[in-house]
C-alpha cells in the first residue's frame, strides 16, 4: 500500500460514532443522506424514518488544542411522515432522500429536505429568552382575582436554557410525478432545482405554489423510455449553469440563459465505451449515481458503479481523471446483479480544497483518491478500532487467489455493509461516513 | 409553560373595586403571549390601545423593549407588528422620541421572511420623516450603517431601501458616507444584496445631486448591468428607466445607452425579457429621438427573439410602443418597421406569443386608421380568429370594439362574423362558454337589428345545449341582453321562444324555461311576468317530473315579489298549497319555503 491517502499523508483517526450499537437494524434508522453546512459547524443526517438529526461541532477547547470540537446532537425533528396517494394507490415513503443547507442569512439556519415527492424548507433557530409576567394570572397558570389588577404589567424577557427549535417554513409539494433524486440550491440564493427521474423543476425559495419545468425527458410514449435522470446539481458560482446525469452514463450541462426550457443541453459529457469491456452489465454499471461540482466550479465528479471520474467542464469527450473504486468487483457482477447490489447508488464528495475525493464501497470500506499524488487509500468504518485518536489502518482487498497477510479476499466482503453516503467538512479534514445505521466521524491526526 | 393553561380570557368580567378600564387592556397585554396565534395577532393589531393605556413613558421603557425581543413569533404577527410600529411616533411621545422605535424595527429588518423585512423597511422609511435632522444623524443614519455592514445578507438587503430617505436631509459629510455605503453594497459578495441594491438604484439616484449621479451612480449602474449573475443584470434594466429620466439627451447617449443596448442583446433571455417588459417605460424615459434610432431596431430583435418568453413580452408591448411614438411620422415607422415583424408573429410557433399579440393587436387599428386597418390588419385579425388556440381567438373577440370604431360595423361583420359564428358552435364546450360571455358585449357593439339578424338564433340554440354549464350561461346571457335591449324586445323575440320550451318532451329543457323565467322576470317587469310567464309556471306545477315541480316552487318564490298581491293570493297561493301536499319530499320542502318567504301562510 503506497502510504496513507488523502492529501499530504494525512493520517485519519477515529473521532466519534453515532447511532445504536446492536446489530439489529431498525429500517427507520437507516441513514439516507449526510450533509455538512457551509461553515462545517453543523452536520445533518436524514434517515428512512423521515427524521433529520443535526449535530453541532462543540466550540474548541482552548486548553486542549489537540482535540477538535466533537459533534453533538443539536436538534432532531421529524421532517417527513409516511403518506398515501389515494388516487394512484401508492405509498409515499417518509425516507429523506436529500438534505441541502441554505447559505446563512441571519442567526438562524435553514435547510431543504426532501422525500420522493415533497420538499420542505426548515428553519433551525435558537431561543434563550422567554417572556414572563401576566396581568390576570400567575406564571403557573392560576388566575388572579381580576379585582386585584390595579396596575398594568408588561411582560419582560428573561434568560432561559438554550432551546433549539426546528420549524417548517415552506412546503413545496405536488410538482413531481416521479421520485425526487436531487435538490440543489442556486448560487443566486433565491432559487433551487429539484430533479426526479424524468423532469427537473426550478423553484423560488419563497414561492411554493409554482415551479417551472426546465428539463423534461419524458418521451411521448413511455415504451420508448431508454434513459432516466439520476442526479442534478447547480454550478457553485455560475447561477445559470446546471448539470444532470443519466442512467446511460452521460452528463448534460445546461445554460438557463439560452432559453426558458433547457431540453437542449449546451454540453454533453460522455466517454466512448471501451469495446473490450462490453458485457450484459455495461449499461447498468455505467449509470451515474451522483454528480458533484468541485468547490472551484472548474471540475465535476461523477460516480458510476465501479469508478469515480473527474471531468473538466471545458472537455466533453473524456474525463481528465478516472479512479477505480473497486475494480475487483468486475468479475462478480453476475452475483451483484442477482442480489440487486449492482443498483446501489453510491455518492461521492470533494474535500475543501478539491484535491482529494472520497466515495464509499462495500464491507463498510470507503475510498479516498488524492488527485495530486495519485495515491489512493481504503479505510474501514468499524467499531473495532473506535478509541479516539487511533489511526485507521489502510485496508486492502485481494483480487486474485494468493492472499497476503492483512488482505481481505473478495469473497469474504460483506455486501450488506455498504457506505453510500459520505460528506467532507468544507474547510477541515473532518469526514462523516454513514454505514447502515451509524454515523462515523473521522479527522486527521493533529500533531 | 404557564401560557398553556386555560383559555385566554378569565371568565367573568372585572368588577368590584378594581379599575374597570384596566381589565380589557390587561387582557390584551396578556394575549400578546397567548398560545393562540390569532389572539396574539389580535393584540398586536390593537397595540396602539395598549400603548395609550401605558402612556408614552412606559411604552418607551417597557413595551418597546418587550417587542424588540418578540422576533421569534409567526410571520403574520411580525408583519402586523412591523406595520403598527410605522404609526407609533405619537404613542412614544412624538418626533423627539421617534428614535425609540428603531430597535424593534431594526430586529424586524433582519428576519428571514422577505414580507416582514419589507414591511419593517417601509415603517422605518415612514418614521425617518418624523426624525428631526439632528435625530436623523444621531440615530437613524447609524442604524442604516449598522444594517449596511451587518454580518448577514438579510440586514444588508434591508439597508438598501433606507438610503434614499435619509440622504436628502443629511449633512454633506454624512451624505458622502451614505454614498460610500451604498456603493459597497452594490459590489457585495452575495447576489441577494446586489439585487436589493440594483432594485433601489433608481430610487437612490433620484435624491442625489446630478454630479453624483453622473460620477457615482452611472458607474454602479454599468457594473450591475454587467454583473456575472443575470438575476442582478435584469434589475439594472429597471434602474435604467429612473436614471435615464435624470440625464440630458447627450449624457444619456454616452452614459446609459451603451449599457441599454447591451442589455437588449444580453446572452441571458431573462435580461432581454426584462427589456421587453419595461419597453414602454424605457421608451418614455429616453425620448423620441433615441427611441427611433435605437429602441425600434432593438424592439424588432425582441420580436424575433429565439426565446418565446421574450417574444411574448415584446408582443404585449406592440400597441403601447406604437401609441407612444411621436405622431409625426408614426404611421411610416409602424408600417415599415413594426408591422412586418408583427405579421410574422401571427403565425408564431408558440401559442403564448400569439395570444399576447392577439390581446393588443386590435389596438393598432385606431392608430393606423381605416384604410390601413382594412388592408393590413384585417387579414391578421382573421388569421388569428381562425387560430387553433382558443385563447388567441378569444383575445381577438374581446377587443372587437376598437376595430368597430375604426372601420364600422358593416365592414366588421362581413369579415369577422363568420368566424365568430363558427366558434359559437365549437365542439369544445369551454370555447362555446367563452363566446357566450362575449355576447352581451357584441350585442352592445352591433346593435339590436344586426343582432337579431345574425346572432339571436345562436343565443336560443345554446338554451338547449347538452352541457348544463352552457345552458346556464345562455340563461344569464339572455338576462344581460334584455337589460341592454329592453323589455319590448324581450317580449317580442325572447319570451315566446323561452315559453315554447315549456312543452318540450325533455324535462331538462322544460326546466330551462323556469331558469330563464327566474333570470328574466326582473328585467321584463311586472306586466310581462304576470301576463305571460306566470300562467306557464303555474301550468308546469302539474308536471310529471318532480324536479320540474320543485323548480316551479322555487320560480314562484323568485318571481313572487314582482307580482301584484292579487295575483299572488289568487293564483300563486293555491298552487303552492297544492305543491305543499305533493307526494315528493323535495317538492313539499320548496313549496313550504316559498309560502314562508312570500308570507302566504
Coordinates of N, CA and C in Angstrom, one line a residue, chain B residues 183-258:
Chain B
X183 N -22.5 52.3 -2.3 CA -21.5 51.9 -3.3 C -21.0 50.5 -3.0
X184 N -20.6 50.3 -1.7 CA -20.1 49.0 -1.3 C -21.1 47.9 -1.4
X185 N -22.4 48.2 -1.1 CA -23.4 47.2 -1.2 C -23.7 46.8 -2.6
X186 N -23.4 47.7 -3.6 CA -23.6 47.4 -5.0 C -22.5 46.3 -5.4
X187 N -21.5 46.2 -4.7 CA -20.5 45.1 -5.1 C -20.4 44.1 -4.0
X188 N -21.4 43.9 -3.2 CA -21.5 42.9 -2.2 C -21.2 41.5 -2.7
X189 N -20.7 40.7 -1.8 CA -20.4 39.3 -2.2 C -21.6 38.5 -2.6
X190 N -22.7 38.8 -1.9 CA -23.9 37.9 -2.1 C -24.8 38.6 -3.2
X191 N -25.3 37.7 -4.1 CA -26.2 38.3 -5.1 C -27.5 38.9 -4.5
X192 N -27.9 38.4 -3.4 CA -29.1 38.9 -2.8 C -29.0 40.4 -2.5
X193 N -27.8 40.8 -2.0 CA -27.6 42.2 -1.6 C -27.4 43.0 -2.9
X194 N -26.7 42.5 -3.9 CA -26.5 43.2 -5.1 C -27.9 43.4 -5.8
X195 N -28.8 42.4 -5.7 CA -30.1 42.6 -6.3 C -30.9 43.7 -5.6
X196 N -30.8 43.7 -4.2 CA -31.5 44.7 -3.5 C -31.0 46.1 -3.9
X197 N -29.7 46.2 -4.0 CA -29.1 47.5 -4.3 C -29.5 47.9 -5.7
X198 N -29.5 46.9 -6.7 CA -29.8 47.2 -8.0 C -31.3 47.7 -8.1
X199 N -32.1 47.1 -7.3 CA -33.6 47.5 -7.4 C -33.8 48.8 -6.7
X200 N -32.9 49.3 -5.9 CA -33.1 50.6 -5.2 C -32.2 51.7 -5.9
X201 N -31.5 51.3 -6.9 CA -30.5 52.2 -7.5 C -31.2 53.4 -8.1
X202 N -32.3 53.2 -8.8 CA -33.1 54.3 -9.5 C -33.6 55.2 -8.4
X203 N -34.2 54.7 -7.4 CA -34.8 55.5 -6.3 C -33.7 56.3 -5.6
X204 N -32.5 55.7 -5.4 CA -31.5 56.5 -4.8 C -30.9 57.6 -5.7
X205 N -30.8 57.2 -7.0 CA -30.3 58.2 -8.0 C -31.2 59.5 -7.9
X206 N -32.5 59.3 -7.8 CA -33.4 60.4 -7.8 C -33.1 61.5 -6.7
X207 N -32.6 61.0 -5.6 CA -32.4 62.0 -4.5 C -31.0 62.5 -4.5
X208 N -30.2 62.1 -5.4 CA -28.8 62.5 -5.4 C -28.6 63.8 -6.3
X209 N -27.5 64.5 -6.0 CA -27.1 65.6 -6.9 C -26.7 65.1 -8.2
X210 N -27.0 65.9 -9.3 CA -26.8 65.4 -10.6 C -25.3 65.0 -10.9
X211 N -24.4 65.8 -10.2 CA -23.0 65.4 -10.4 C -22.7 64.0 -9.9
X212 N -23.3 63.7 -8.7 CA -23.1 62.4 -8.1 C -23.7 61.3 -8.9
X213 N -24.9 61.6 -9.5 CA -25.5 60.6 -10.4 C -24.5 60.3 -11.5
X214 N -23.9 61.3 -12.1 CA -23.0 61.0 -13.3 C -21.8 60.3 -12.8
X215 N -21.2 60.8 -11.7 CA -19.9 60.3 -11.3 C -20.0 59.0 -10.5
X216 N -21.0 58.8 -9.8 CA -21.1 57.6 -8.9 C -22.1 56.6 -9.3
X217 N -23.3 57.1 -9.6 CA -24.4 56.2 -9.9 C -24.2 55.5 -11.2
X218 N -23.8 56.2 -12.2 CA -23.7 55.6 -13.5 C -22.6 54.5 -13.5
X219 N -21.5 54.7 -12.9 CA -20.5 53.5 -12.9 C -21.1 52.3 -12.1
X220 N -21.9 52.6 -11.0 CA -22.5 51.5 -10.3 C -23.5 50.8 -11.2
X221 N -24.3 51.6 -11.9 CA -25.3 51.0 -12.8 C -24.6 50.2 -13.9
X222 N -23.5 50.7 -14.5 CA -22.8 50.0 -15.5 C -22.3 48.6 -15.0
X223 N -21.7 48.7 -13.7 CA -21.3 47.4 -13.1 C -22.4 46.4 -12.9
X224 N -23.5 46.9 -12.3 CA -24.6 46.0 -12.0 C -25.1 45.4 -13.3
X225 N -25.1 46.2 -14.4 CA -25.7 45.8 -15.6 C -24.8 44.7 -16.3
X226 N -23.5 44.6 -15.8 CA -22.7 43.6 -16.4 C -22.3 42.6 -15.3
X227 N -23.1 42.5 -14.2 CA -22.9 41.5 -13.2 C -22.8 40.1 -13.7
X228 N -22.1 39.2 -13.0 CA -22.0 37.9 -13.5 C -23.3 37.1 -13.4
X229 N -24.2 37.6 -12.5 CA -25.5 36.9 -12.4 C -26.6 37.6 -13.1
X230 N -27.3 36.8 -14.0 CA -28.3 37.5 -14.8 C -29.4 38.1 -13.9
X231 N -29.6 37.4 -12.7 CA -30.7 37.9 -11.8 C -30.4 39.4 -11.3
X232 N -29.1 39.7 -11.3 CA -28.8 41.1 -11.0 C -28.9 42.0 -12.2
X233 N -28.3 41.5 -13.3 CA -28.4 42.3 -14.5 C -29.8 42.8 -14.9
X234 N -30.7 41.9 -14.7 CA -32.1 42.2 -15.2 C -32.7 43.3 -14.3
X235 N -32.2 43.5 -13.1 CA -32.8 44.5 -12.3 C -32.2 45.9 -12.7
X236 N -31.0 45.8 -13.3 CA -30.4 47.1 -13.7 C -31.2 47.7 -14.8
X237 N -32.0 46.9 -15.6 CA -32.8 47.4 -16.6 C -33.9 48.4 -16.0
X238 N -34.4 48.0 -14.9 CA -35.4 48.8 -14.2 C -34.8 50.1 -13.8
X239 N -33.6 50.0 -13.2 CA -32.9 51.2 -12.7 C -32.6 52.2 -13.9
X240 N -32.4 51.6 -15.1 CA -32.1 52.4 -16.3 C -33.2 53.4 -16.5
X241 N -34.5 53.0 -16.3 CA -35.6 53.9 -16.5 C -35.5 55.1 -15.7
X242 N -35.2 55.0 -14.4 CA -35.1 56.1 -13.5 C -33.9 57.0 -13.8
X243 N -32.8 56.3 -14.1 CA -31.6 57.1 -14.3 C -31.7 57.9 -15.6
X244 N -32.3 57.3 -16.6 CA -32.4 58.0 -17.9 C -33.3 59.3 -17.7
X245 N -34.2 59.2 -16.8 CA -35.1 60.4 -16.7 C -34.3 61.6 -16.1
X246 N -33.2 61.3 -15.4 CA -32.4 62.4 -14.7 C -31.4 63.0 -15.7
X247 N -31.1 62.4 -16.7 CA -29.9 62.9 -17.5 C -30.4 63.6 -18.8
X248 N -29.5 64.5 -19.3 CA -29.8 65.2 -20.6 C -29.6 64.2 -21.7
X249 N -30.1 64.6 -22.9 CA -30.0 63.7 -24.0 C -28.6 63.3 -24.3
X250 N -27.7 64.3 -24.2 CA -26.3 64.0 -24.5 C -25.7 63.0 -23.6
X251 N -25.9 63.2 -22.3 CA -25.4 62.3 -21.3 C -26.0 61.0 -21.4
X252 N -27.2 61.0 -21.7 CA -28.0 59.7 -21.9 C -27.3 58.8 -23.0
X253 N -27.0 59.5 -24.1 CA -26.3 58.8 -25.2 C -25.0 58.2 -24.8
X254 N -24.2 59.0 -24.0 CA -22.9 58.5 -23.7 C -22.9 57.6 -22.4
X255 N -23.7 57.9 -21.5 CA -23.6 57.2 -20.2 C -24.5 56.0 -20.1
X256 N -25.7 56.0 -20.7 CA -26.7 55.0 -20.4 C -26.9 54.1 -21.6
X257 N -26.9 54.7 -22.8 CA -27.3 53.9 -24.0 C -26.4 52.7 -24.3
X258 N -25.1 52.8 -24.1 CA -24.3 51.6 -24.4 C -24.7 50.4 -23.5

